């Protein structure tokens, strides 16, 4: 038996609970891992609220929170290639196993070995934030010297997009609250504080001819406010708001496979995707870790160190 943090039904934070569960049995195409570190993401509380039913794997309640982790392979299911017992790995829990737990199952095609020199803590931040940044910027395909607006630059994905954009020699402007200014400016972002400034006015002063691309991490009214700043609406890429085609933009095309994970890991080793890990919580403090992300009060990445 191992401890896990999850939820007994769909809802808000009040449905969360600690519970013990037996080690999951890896099914076809899965690996059982001992979790060393789990990443914390907004997607986690969306799953708890029942907003993303496709990722629950049809598992009964209680369900475990979390979708990304790094750890060590303990067992393999059938039809698993390229991963062996004892491997240090990182990847996605896409079959409902969750990652806020001492052990869990990861989808083997969506899991990669951790390369030598990369810590489990950094690796655990890459499946969501790292590969999303790669996907969004690959989708835009902007040349060096182009301008990009990152709407909601202060979180884990936003800072990853900003770092990678700077490495591609793009000129980056980012929006966020005052608390997000320092980490954004540290990675070379020209920062616009939406709590103090008119974002559209300041952005037009910085880039009068309009942006070559926009990556939106906020959605809703904020997306619709900044979208007209793009020179071409097709170059507005939304990471969370799937209604973006209604305004002429595109939803990010995600690649969750091993190849993309390995690519993100190489970028992390090179220092390009060096995440800003702002908080490391023990599993016993998982409620506070998720609350910080859910309330929008964090910059960078929050992780849970399980072992």
PDB file of C-alpha atoms in Angstrom:
ATOM      1  CA  UNK A   1       0.000   0.000   0.000  1.00  0.00           C
ATOM      2  CA  UNK A   2       1.135   3.526  -0.720  1.00  0.00           C
ATOM      3  CA  UNK A   3      -0.212   6.962   0.070  1.00  0.00           C
ATOM      4  CA  UNK A   4      -1.886   9.112  -2.570  1.00  0.00           C
ATOM      5  CA  UNK A   5      -3.618  12.491  -2.731  1.00  0.00           C
ATOM      6  CA  UNK A   6      -6.716  12.707  -4.865  1.00  0.00           C
ATOM      7  CA  UNK A   7     -10.455  13.223  -4.892  1.00  0.00           C
ATOM      8  CA  UNK A   8     -13.485  11.124  -4.043  1.00  0.00           C
ATOM      9  CA  UNK A   9     -15.840  12.835  -6.483  1.00  0.00           C
ATOM     10  CA  UNK A  10     -15.766  15.731  -8.903  1.00  0.00           C
ATOM     11  CA  UNK A  11     -15.817  19.183  -7.374  1.00  0.00           C
ATOM     12  CA  UNK A  12     -13.670  21.819  -5.715  1.00  0.00           C
ATOM     13  CA  UNK A  13     -10.919  21.513  -3.099  1.00  0.00           C
ATOM     14  CA  UNK A  14     -13.454  20.144  -0.602  1.00  0.00           C
ATOM     15  CA  UNK A  15     -13.520  16.770  -2.447  1.00  0.00           C
ATOM     16  CA  UNK A  16      -9.754  16.202  -2.048  1.00  0.00           C
ATOM     17  CA  UNK A  17      -8.419  13.581   0.331  1.00  0.00           C
ATOM     18  CA  UNK A  18      -5.430  11.453   1.257  1.00  0.00           C
ATOM     19  CA  UNK A  19      -5.929   7.719   0.931  1.00  0.00           C
ATOM     20  CA  UNK A  20      -3.943   4.499   0.700  1.00  0.00           C
ATOM     21  CA  UNK A  21      -4.015   2.390  -2.431  1.00  0.00           C
ATOM     22  CA  UNK A  22      -2.236  -0.763  -3.589  1.00  0.00           C
ATOM     23  CA  UNK A  23       0.458  -0.325  -6.203  1.00  0.00           C
ATOM     24  CA  UNK A  24      -1.322  -0.110  -9.579  1.00  0.00           C
ATOM     25  CA  UNK A  25      -0.776  -3.040 -11.920  1.00  0.00           C
ATOM     26  CA  UNK A  26       0.665  -1.816 -15.231  1.00  0.00           C
ATOM     27  CA  UNK A  27      -1.565  -2.703 -18.146  1.00  0.00           C
ATOM     28  CA  UNK A  28      -0.682  -3.051 -21.790  1.00  0.00           C
ATOM     29  CA  UNK A  29       1.595  -0.199 -22.791  1.00  0.00           C
ATOM     30  CA  UNK A  30       2.142   1.019 -19.217  1.00  0.00           C
ATOM     31  CA  UNK A  31       5.014   1.088 -16.741  1.00  0.00           C
ATOM     32  CA  UNK A  32       4.708   1.125 -12.964  1.00  0.00           C
ATOM     33  CA  UNK A  33       7.047   3.677 -11.398  1.00  0.00           C
ATOM     34  CA  UNK A  34       8.093   4.733  -7.949  1.00  0.00           C
ATOM     35  CA  UNK A  35       7.343   8.454  -8.042  1.00  0.00           C
ATOM     36  CA  UNK A  36      10.235  10.694  -7.052  1.00  0.00           C
ATOM     37  CA  UNK A  37       8.758  14.050  -8.117  1.00  0.00           C
ATOM     38  CA  UNK A  38       5.365  15.080  -9.485  1.00  0.00           C
ATOM     39  CA  UNK A  39       4.674  18.306 -11.319  1.00  0.00           C
ATOM     40  CA  UNK A  40       1.694  20.470 -10.359  1.00  0.00           C
ATOM     41  CA  UNK A  41      -0.391  22.057 -13.132  1.00  0.00           C
ATOM     42  CA  UNK A  42      -3.699  23.875 -13.643  1.00  0.00           C
ATOM     43  CA  UNK A  43      -4.826  20.779 -15.558  1.00  0.00           C
ATOM     44  CA  UNK A  44      -4.871  18.918 -12.236  1.00  0.00           C
ATOM     45  CA  UNK A  45      -7.718  20.925 -10.747  1.00  0.00           C
ATOM     46  CA  UNK A  46      -9.541  20.902 -14.095  1.00  0.00           C
ATOM     47  CA  UNK A  47      -9.482  17.089 -13.912  1.00  0.00           C
ATOM     48  CA  UNK A  48     -10.716  17.177 -10.309  1.00  0.00           C
ATOM     49  CA  UNK A  49     -13.605  19.396 -11.406  1.00  0.00           C
ATOM     50  CA  UNK A  50     -14.567  16.895 -14.095  1.00  0.00           C
ATOM     51  CA  UNK A  51     -13.761  19.229 -16.984  1.00  0.00           C
ATOM     52  CA  UNK A  52     -11.416  16.810 -18.803  1.00  0.00           C
ATOM     53  CA  UNK A  53     -13.150  13.408 -18.686  1.00  0.00           C
ATOM     54  CA  UNK A  54     -10.951  11.876 -21.381  1.00  0.00           C
ATOM     55  CA  UNK A  55      -7.966  11.599 -19.028  1.00  0.00           C
ATOM     56  CA  UNK A  56      -9.571   9.613 -16.206  1.00  0.00           C
ATOM     57  CA  UNK A  57      -8.902   6.230 -17.793  1.00  0.00           C
ATOM     58  CA  UNK A  58     -12.317   5.081 -16.624  1.00  0.00           C
ATOM     59  CA  UNK A  59     -10.895   4.495 -13.165  1.00  0.00           C
ATOM     60  CA  UNK A  60     -13.227   4.434 -10.153  1.00  0.00           C
ATOM     61  CA  UNK A  61     -13.147   6.998  -7.371  1.00  0.00           C
ATOM     62  CA  UNK A  62     -11.105   7.911  -5.459  1.00  0.00           C
ATOM     63  CA  UNK A  63      -8.824   9.112  -8.232  1.00  0.00           C
ATOM     64  CA  UNK A  64      -5.291  10.405  -7.847  1.00  0.00           C
ATOM     65  CA  UNK A  65      -4.385  13.944  -8.890  1.00  0.00           C
ATOM     66  CA  UNK A  66      -1.525  14.823 -11.242  1.00  0.00           C
ATOM     67  CA  UNK A  67      -0.525  14.082 -14.835  1.00  0.00           C
ATOM     68  CA  UNK A  68       3.290  14.340 -14.923  1.00  0.00           C
ATOM     69  CA  UNK A  69       6.056  12.716 -12.903  1.00  0.00           C
ATOM     70  CA  UNK A  70       9.612  11.500 -12.768  1.00  0.00           C
ATOM     71  CA  UNK A  71      10.658   8.297 -11.050  1.00  0.00           C
ATOM     72  CA  UNK A  72      12.037   4.773 -11.421  1.00  0.00           C
ATOM     73  CA  UNK A  73      10.471   1.902 -13.352  1.00  0.00           C
ATOM     74  CA  UNK A  74       9.384  -0.924 -11.029  1.00  0.00           C
ATOM     75  CA  UNK A  75       7.491  -3.125 -13.505  1.00  0.00           C
ATOM     76  CA  UNK A  76       6.368  -3.211 -17.130  1.00  0.00           C
ATOM     77  CA  UNK A  77       3.109  -4.185 -18.742  1.00  0.00           C
ATOM     78  CA  UNK A  78       2.841  -5.973 -22.070  1.00  0.00           C
ATOM     79  CA  UNK A  79       3.992  -4.303 -25.279  1.00  0.00           C
ATOM     80  CA  UNK A  80       6.398  -1.858 -23.660  1.00  0.00           C
ATOM     81  CA  UNK A  81       9.430  -0.994 -25.769  1.00  0.00           C
ATOM     82  CA  UNK A  82      12.491   1.052 -24.887  1.00  0.00           C
ATOM     83  CA  UNK A  83      12.000   1.107 -21.111  1.00  0.00           C
ATOM     84  CA  UNK A  84      13.379  -1.357 -18.582  1.00  0.00           C
ATOM     85  CA  UNK A  85      12.918  -2.027 -14.877  1.00  0.00           C
ATOM     86  CA  UNK A  86      15.310   0.251 -12.986  1.00  0.00           C
ATOM     87  CA  UNK A  87      15.281   3.033 -15.591  1.00  0.00           C
ATOM     88  CA  UNK A  88      14.946   6.601 -14.354  1.00  0.00           C
ATOM     89  CA  UNK A  89      12.080   8.023 -16.415  1.00  0.00           C
ATOM     90  CA  UNK A  90       9.726  10.962 -16.782  1.00  0.00           C
ATOM     91  CA  UNK A  91       6.441  11.266 -18.583  1.00  0.00           C
ATOM     92  CA  UNK A  92       2.672  11.521 -18.632  1.00  0.00           C
ATOM     93  CA  UNK A  93       0.050   9.645 -16.630  1.00  0.00           C
ATOM     94  CA  UNK A  94      -2.566   9.554 -19.394  1.00  0.00           C
ATOM     95  CA  UNK A  95      -4.547   6.511 -18.279  1.00  0.00           C
ATOM     96  CA  UNK A  96      -5.929   7.871 -15.011  1.00  0.00           C
ATOM     97  CA  UNK A  97      -3.243   6.677 -12.616  1.00  0.00           C
ATOM     98  CA  UNK A  98      -2.387  10.153 -11.296  1.00  0.00           C
ATOM     99  CA  UNK A  99       1.019  11.243 -10.002  1.00  0.00           C
ATOM    100  CA  UNK A 100       0.495  12.670  -6.489  1.00  0.00           C
ATOM    101  CA  UNK A 101       1.297   9.232  -5.121  1.00  0.00           C
ATOM    102  CA  UNK A 102       4.144   7.003  -4.006  1.00  0.00           C
ATOM    103  CA  UNK A 103       3.690   4.768  -7.059  1.00  0.00           C
ATOM    104  CA  UNK A 104       1.757   5.145 -10.279  1.00  0.00           C
ATOM    105  CA  UNK A 105       1.499   3.991 -13.880  1.00  0.00           C
ATOM    106  CA  UNK A 106       2.680   6.043 -16.833  1.00  0.00           C
ATOM    107  CA  UNK A 107       1.784   5.520 -20.467  1.00  0.00           C
ATOM    108  CA  UNK A 108       4.955   4.003 -21.946  1.00  0.00           C
ATOM    109  CA  UNK A 109       4.739   5.693 -25.379  1.00  0.00           C
ATOM    110  CA  UNK A 110       4.476   8.988 -23.478  1.00  0.00           C
ATOM    111  CA  UNK A 111       7.424   8.283 -21.170  1.00  0.00           C
ATOM    112  CA  UNK A 112      11.172   8.698 -21.738  1.00  0.00           C
ATOM    113  CA  UNK A 113      14.400   7.945 -19.920  1.00  0.00           C
ATOM    114  CA  UNK A 114      15.901  10.797 -17.922  1.00  0.00           C
ATOM    115  CA  UNK A 115      19.269  11.578 -19.538  1.00  0.00           C
ATOM    116  CA  UNK A 116      22.414  11.652 -17.447  1.00  0.00           C
ATOM    117  CA  UNK A 117      22.941  15.046 -15.882  1.00  0.00           C
ATOM    118  CA  UNK A 118      19.260  15.953 -15.617  1.00  0.00           C
ATOM    119  CA  UNK A 119      17.667  15.824 -12.174  1.00  0.00           C
ATOM    120  CA  UNK A 120      14.348  14.139 -11.498  1.00  0.00           C
ATOM    121  CA  UNK A 121      13.018  17.471 -10.202  1.00  0.00           C
ATOM    122  CA  UNK A 122      13.679  19.237 -13.494  1.00  0.00           C
ATOM    123  CA  UNK A 123      12.523  16.242 -15.533  1.00  0.00           C
ATOM    124  CA  UNK A 124       9.176  16.216 -13.718  1.00  0.00           C
ATOM    125  CA  UNK A 125       8.451  19.751 -14.959  1.00  0.00           C
ATOM    126  CA  UNK A 126       8.992  18.973 -18.647  1.00  0.00           C
ATOM    127  CA  UNK A 127       6.049  16.837 -19.800  1.00  0.00           C
ATOM    128  CA  UNK A 128       3.493  19.655 -19.498  1.00  0.00           C
ATOM    129  CA  UNK A 129       5.348  22.985 -19.527  1.00  0.00           C
ATOM    130  CA  UNK A 130       8.397  21.996 -21.554  1.00  0.00           C
ATOM    131  CA  UNK A 131       6.678  20.163 -24.394  1.00  0.00           C
ATOM    132  CA  UNK A 132       3.848  22.715 -24.551  1.00  0.00           C
ATOM    133  CA  UNK A 133       6.401  25.471 -25.130  1.00  0.00           C
ATOM    134  CA  UNK A 134       8.087  23.453 -27.871  1.00  0.00           C
ATOM    135  CA  UNK A 135       4.767  22.661 -29.533  1.00  0.00           C
ATOM    136  CA  UNK A 136       3.434  26.216 -29.471  1.00  0.00           C
ATOM    137  CA  UNK A 137       6.585  27.757 -30.905  1.00  0.00           C
ATOM    138  CA  UNK A 138       7.007  25.010 -33.511  1.00  0.00           C
ATOM    139  CA  UNK A 139       3.422  25.639 -34.587  1.00  0.00           C
ATOM    140  CA  UNK A 140       4.120  29.349 -35.020  1.00  0.00           C
ATOM    141  CA  UNK A 141       7.406  28.704 -36.812  1.00  0.00           C
ATOM    142  CA  UNK A 142       8.592  32.299 -36.473  1.00  0.00           C
ATOM    143  CA  UNK A 143      12.022  33.307 -37.808  1.00  0.00           C
ATOM    144  CA  UNK A 144      14.744  34.910 -35.727  1.00  0.00           C
ATOM    145  CA  UNK A 145      14.008  38.568 -35.113  1.00  0.00           C
ATOM    146  CA  UNK A 146      10.234  38.142 -35.075  1.00  0.00           C
ATOM    147  CA  UNK A 147       8.088  39.517 -32.248  1.00  0.00           C
ATOM    148  CA  UNK A 148       5.950  37.412 -29.931  1.00  0.00           C
ATOM    149  CA  UNK A 149       3.515  38.230 -27.135  1.00  0.00           C
ATOM    150  CA  UNK A 150       3.175  35.691 -24.313  1.00  0.00           C
ATOM    151  CA  UNK A 151      -0.123  36.406 -22.596  1.00  0.00           C
ATOM    152  CA  UNK A 152       0.248  35.093 -19.052  1.00  0.00           C
ATOM    153  CA  UNK A 153       4.017  34.818 -19.021  1.00  0.00           C
ATOM    154  CA  UNK A 154       4.544  34.230 -15.293  1.00  0.00           C
ATOM    155  CA  UNK A 155       3.501  30.589 -14.918  1.00  0.00           C
ATOM    156  CA  UNK A 156       5.419  27.434 -15.717  1.00  0.00           C
ATOM    157  CA  UNK A 157       4.318  27.222 -19.352  1.00  0.00           C
ATOM    158  CA  UNK A 158       4.607  30.961 -19.945  1.00  0.00           C
ATOM    159  CA  UNK A 159       8.179  31.148 -18.687  1.00  0.00           C
ATOM    160  CA  UNK A 160       9.100  28.045 -20.714  1.00  0.00           C
ATOM    161  CA  UNK A 161       7.682  29.686 -23.853  1.00  0.00           C
ATOM    162  CA  UNK A 162       9.608  32.880 -23.084  1.00  0.00           C
ATOM    163  CA  UNK A 163      12.906  31.047 -22.530  1.00  0.00           C
ATOM    164  CA  UNK A 164      12.563  28.999 -25.686  1.00  0.00           C
ATOM    165  CA  UNK A 165      11.483  32.037 -27.716  1.00  0.00           C
ATOM    166  CA  UNK A 166      14.526  33.972 -26.532  1.00  0.00           C
ATOM    167  CA  UNK A 167      16.762  31.039 -27.485  1.00  0.00           C
ATOM    168  CA  UNK A 168      15.227  31.216 -30.962  1.00  0.00           C
ATOM    169  CA  UNK A 169      16.166  34.917 -31.075  1.00  0.00           C
ATOM    170  CA  UNK A 170      12.601  36.168 -30.930  1.00  0.00           C
ATOM    171  CA  UNK A 171      11.709  39.478 -29.285  1.00  0.00           C
ATOM    172  CA  UNK A 172       9.424  38.618 -26.363  1.00  0.00           C
ATOM    173  CA  UNK A 173       6.808  40.774 -24.672  1.00  0.00           C
ATOM    174  CA  UNK A 174       4.876  39.188 -21.821  1.00  0.00           C
ATOM    175  CA  UNK A 175       1.823  40.079 -19.750  1.00  0.00           C
ATOM    176  CA  UNK A 176       1.202  39.216 -16.118  1.00  0.00           C
ATOM    177  CA  UNK A 177       0.512  40.565 -12.646  1.00  0.00           C
ATOM    178  CA  UNK A 178       3.098  42.631 -10.783  1.00  0.00           C
ATOM    179  CA  UNK A 179       4.363  39.593  -8.872  1.00  0.00           C
ATOM    180  CA  UNK A 180       5.357  37.931 -12.161  1.00  0.00           C
ATOM    181  CA  UNK A 181       7.560  40.797 -13.349  1.00  0.00           C
ATOM    182  CA  UNK A 182      10.902  39.722 -11.863  1.00  0.00           C
ATOM    183  CA  UNK A 183      10.956  36.094 -13.110  1.00  0.00           C
ATOM    184  CA  UNK A 184       9.781  37.226 -16.550  1.00  0.00           C
ATOM    185  CA  UNK A 185      12.352  39.988 -16.872  1.00  0.00           C
ATOM    186  CA  UNK A 186      15.052  37.574 -15.692  1.00  0.00           C
ATOM    187  CA  UNK A 187      14.570  35.591 -18.904  1.00  0.00           C
ATOM    188  CA  UNK A 188      14.620  38.734 -21.070  1.00  0.00           C
ATOM    189  CA  UNK A 189      10.910  39.503 -21.381  1.00  0.00           C
ATOM    190  CA  UNK A 190       9.681  43.073 -21.846  1.00  0.00           C
ATOM    191  CA  UNK A 191       6.985  42.921 -19.216  1.00  0.00           C
ATOM    192  CA  UNK A 192       3.515  44.496 -19.213  1.00  0.00           C
ATOM    193  CA  UNK A 193       1.710  44.558 -15.854  1.00  0.00           C
ATOM    194  CA  UNK A 194      -1.986  44.086 -16.600  1.00  0.00           C
ATOM    195  CA  UNK A 195      -2.910  45.231 -13.079  1.00  0.00           C
ATOM    196  CA  UNK A 196      -1.352  48.657 -13.617  1.00  0.00           C
ATOM    197  CA  UNK A 197      -1.318  49.275 -17.362  1.00  0.00           C
ATOM    198  CA  UNK A 198      -3.624  49.071 -20.352  1.00  0.00           C
ATOM    199  CA  UNK A 199      -2.114  46.005 -21.992  1.00  0.00           C
ATOM    200  CA  UNK A 200      -3.184  46.943 -25.511  1.00  0.00           C
ATOM    201  CA  UNK A 201      -1.861  50.497 -25.268  1.00  0.00           C
ATOM    202  CA  UNK A 202       1.523  49.486 -23.822  1.00  0.00           C
ATOM    203  CA  UNK A 203       1.933  46.553 -26.210  1.00  0.00           C
ATOM    204  CA  UNK A 204       1.243  48.792 -29.204  1.00  0.00           C
ATOM    205  CA  UNK A 205       3.831  51.264 -27.917  1.00  0.00           C
ATOM    206  CA  UNK A 206       6.393  48.464 -27.696  1.00  0.00           C
ATOM    207  CA  UNK A 207       5.497  46.829 -31.026  1.00  0.00           C
ATOM    208  CA  UNK A 208       3.633  49.408 -33.145  1.00  0.00           C
ATOM    209  CA  UNK A 209       3.266  47.205 -36.229  1.00  0.00           C
ATOM    210  CA  UNK A 210       1.676  44.297 -34.359  1.00  0.00           C
ATOM    211  CA  UNK A 211       3.080  40.987 -33.181  1.00  0.00           C
ATOM    212  CA  UNK A 212       4.206  38.230 -35.504  1.00  0.00           C
ATOM    213  CA  UNK A 213       2.787  35.706 -33.056  1.00  0.00           C
ATOM    214  CA  UNK A 214       0.877  35.418 -29.785  1.00  0.00           C
ATOM    215  CA  UNK A 215       0.898  32.504 -27.347  1.00  0.00           C
ATOM    216  CA  UNK A 216      -2.025  32.789 -24.940  1.00  0.00           C
ATOM    217  CA  UNK A 217      -1.998  31.061 -21.542  1.00  0.00           C
ATOM    218  CA  UNK A 218      -4.985  32.920 -20.068  1.00  0.00           C
ATOM    219  CA  UNK A 219      -7.972  32.492 -22.372  1.00  0.00           C
ATOM    220  CA  UNK A 220     -11.413  34.046 -22.053  1.00  0.00           C
ATOM    221  CA  UNK A 221     -11.765  37.837 -22.218  1.00  0.00           C
ATOM    222  CA  UNK A 222      -8.007  38.316 -21.906  1.00  0.00           C
ATOM    223  CA  UNK A 223      -7.402  36.283 -25.068  1.00  0.00           C
ATOM    224  CA  UNK A 224      -9.951  38.353 -26.925  1.00  0.00           C
ATOM    225  CA  UNK A 225      -8.347  41.560 -25.694  1.00  0.00           C
ATOM    226  CA  UNK A 226      -4.852  40.731 -26.944  1.00  0.00           C
ATOM    227  CA  UNK A 227      -5.736  38.770 -30.106  1.00  0.00           C
ATOM    228  CA  UNK A 228      -6.128  41.921 -32.276  1.00  0.00           C
ATOM    229  CA  UNK A 229      -2.490  42.744 -31.496  1.00  0.00           C
ATOM    230  CA  UNK A 230      -1.425  39.944 -33.861  1.00  0.00           C
ATOM    231  CA  UNK A 231      -0.637  40.927 -37.441  1.00  0.00           C
ATOM    232  CA  UNK A 232      -2.245  37.668 -38.603  1.00  0.00           C
ATOM    233  CA  UNK A 233      -5.012  36.091 -36.475  1.00  0.00           C
ATOM    234  CA  UNK A 234      -3.858  32.620 -37.526  1.00  0.00           C
ATOM    235  CA  UNK A 235      -0.712  33.249 -35.508  1.00  0.00           C
ATOM    236  CA  UNK A 236      -2.645  33.427 -32.242  1.00  0.00           C
ATOM    237  CA  UNK A 237      -1.987  30.106 -30.481  1.00  0.00           C
ATOM    238  CA  UNK A 238      -4.079  29.336 -27.388  1.00  0.00           C
ATOM    239  CA  UNK A 239      -2.917  26.712 -24.907  1.00  0.00           C
ATOM    240  CA  UNK A 240      -6.083  26.454 -22.828  1.00  0.00           C
ATOM    241  CA  UNK A 241      -8.992  28.194 -24.571  1.00  0.00           C
ATOM    242  CA  UNK A 242     -10.373  25.878 -27.239  1.00  0.00           C
ATOM    243  CA  UNK A 243     -12.700  28.592 -28.554  1.00  0.00           C
ATOM    244  CA  UNK A 244      -9.743  30.377 -30.170  1.00  0.00           C
ATOM    245  CA  UNK A 245     -10.779  29.348 -33.738  1.00  0.00           C
ATOM    246  CA  UNK A 246     -13.827  31.587 -33.252  1.00  0.00           C
ATOM    247  CA  UNK A 247     -11.498  34.598 -33.487  1.00  0.00           C
ATOM    248  CA  UNK A 248      -9.354  33.157 -36.271  1.00  0.00           C
ATOM    249  CA  UNK A 249      -6.594  31.659 -34.122  1.00  0.00           C
ATOM    250  CA  UNK A 250      -5.472  28.082 -33.503  1.00  0.00           C
ATOM    251  CA  UNK A 251      -5.399  25.752 -30.535  1.00  0.00           C
ATOM    252  CA  UNK A 252      -1.965  24.352 -29.719  1.00  0.00           C
ATOM    253  CA  UNK A 253      -1.252  21.036 -31.416  1.00  0.00           C
ATOM    254  CA  UNK A 254       0.185  18.852 -28.676  1.00  0.00           C
ATOM    255  CA  UNK A 255       2.752  16.108 -29.222  1.00  0.00           C
ATOM    256  CA  UNK A 256       3.002  13.965 -26.103  1.00  0.00           C
ATOM    257  CA  UNK A 257       5.233  11.231 -27.510  1.00  0.00           C
ATOM    258  CA  UNK A 258       8.634  10.042 -26.333  1.00  0.00           C
ATOM    259  CA  UNK A 259      10.452  11.877 -29.109  1.00  0.00           C
ATOM    260  CA  UNK A 260       9.114  15.229 -27.929  1.00  0.00           C
ATOM    261  CA  UNK A 261       9.917  14.430 -24.301  1.00  0.00           C
ATOM    262  CA  UNK A 262      13.494  13.572 -25.282  1.00  0.00           C
ATOM    263  CA  UNK A 263      13.713  16.820 -27.210  1.00  0.00           C
ATOM    264  CA  UNK A 264      12.543  18.797 -24.171  1.00  0.00           C
ATOM    265  CA  UNK A 265      15.079  16.979 -22.010  1.00  0.00           C
ATOM    266  CA  UNK A 266      17.922  17.948 -24.356  1.00  0.00           C
ATOM    267  CA  UNK A 267      16.792  21.564 -24.241  1.00  0.00           C
ATOM    268  CA  UNK A 268      16.755  21.377 -20.450  1.00  0.00           C
ATOM    269  CA  UNK A 269      20.277  19.954 -20.396  1.00  0.00           C
ATOM    270  CA  UNK A 270      21.375  22.837 -22.620  1.00  0.00           C
ATOM    271  CA  UNK A 271      19.830  25.320 -20.188  1.00  0.00           C
ATOM    272  CA  UNK A 272      17.209  26.508 -22.677  1.00  0.00           C
ATOM    273  CA  UNK A 273      14.247  25.026 -20.797  1.00  0.00           C
ATOM    274  CA  UNK A 274      15.695  25.530 -17.332  1.00  0.00           C
ATOM    275  CA  UNK A 275      12.462  25.765 -15.330  1.00  0.00           C
ATOM    276  CA  UNK A 276      11.915  28.345 -12.611  1.00  0.00           C
ATOM    277  CA  UNK A 277      10.982  25.942  -9.809  1.00  0.00           C
ATOM    278  CA  UNK A 278       9.557  28.249  -7.181  1.00  0.00           C
ATOM    279  CA  UNK A 279       8.256  25.736  -4.634  1.00  0.00           C
ATOM    280  CA  UNK A 280       9.019  22.114  -3.682  1.00  0.00           C
ATOM    281  CA  UNK A 281       6.444  20.489  -1.411  1.00  0.00           C
ATOM    282  CA  UNK A 282       6.432  17.077   0.286  1.00  0.00           C
ATOM    283  CA  UNK A 283       3.505  14.801  -0.553  1.00  0.00           C
ATOM    284  CA  UNK A 284       2.005  15.608   2.848  1.00  0.00           C
ATOM    285  CA  UNK A 285       1.744  19.237   1.684  1.00  0.00           C
ATOM    286  CA  UNK A 286       0.110  18.428  -1.646  1.00  0.00           C
ATOM    287  CA  UNK A 287      -3.064  20.387  -0.777  1.00  0.00           C
ATOM    288  CA  UNK A 288      -1.048  23.598  -0.417  1.00  0.00           C
ATOM    289  CA  UNK A 289       0.907  22.888  -3.601  1.00  0.00           C
ATOM    290  CA  UNK A 290      -2.221  22.554  -5.702  1.00  0.00           C
ATOM    291  CA  UNK A 291      -3.971  25.459  -3.976  1.00  0.00           C
ATOM    292  CA  UNK A 292      -1.114  27.781  -4.898  1.00  0.00           C
ATOM    293  CA  UNK A 293      -1.427  26.869  -8.575  1.00  0.00           C
ATOM    294  CA  UNK A 294      -5.232  26.844  -8.567  1.00  0.00           C
ATOM    295  CA  UNK A 295      -5.371  30.316  -7.008  1.00  0.00           C
ATOM    296  CA  UNK A 296      -2.905  31.740  -9.513  1.00  0.00           C
ATOM    297  CA  UNK A 297      -0.506  32.872  -6.794  1.00  0.00           C
ATOM    298  CA  UNK A 298       2.624  31.236  -8.113  1.00  0.00           C
ATOM    299  CA  UNK A 299       5.330  32.102 -10.586  1.00  0.00           C
ATOM    300  CA  UNK A 300       7.156  29.336 -12.415  1.00  0.00           C
ATOM    301  CA  UNK A 301       6.695  25.675 -11.531  1.00  0.00           C
ATOM    302  CA  UNK A 302       5.525  23.994  -8.343  1.00  0.00           C
ATOM    303  CA  UNK A 303       6.498  20.373  -7.713  1.00  0.00           C
ATOM    304  CA  UNK A 304       5.805  17.689  -5.124  1.00  0.00           C
ATOM    305  CA  UNK A 305       8.818  15.685  -3.962  1.00  0.00           C
ATOM    306  CA  UNK A 306       7.419  12.281  -3.045  1.00  0.00           C
ATOM    307  CA  UNK A 307      10.622  10.340  -2.246  1.00  0.00           C
TER     308      UNK A 307
END
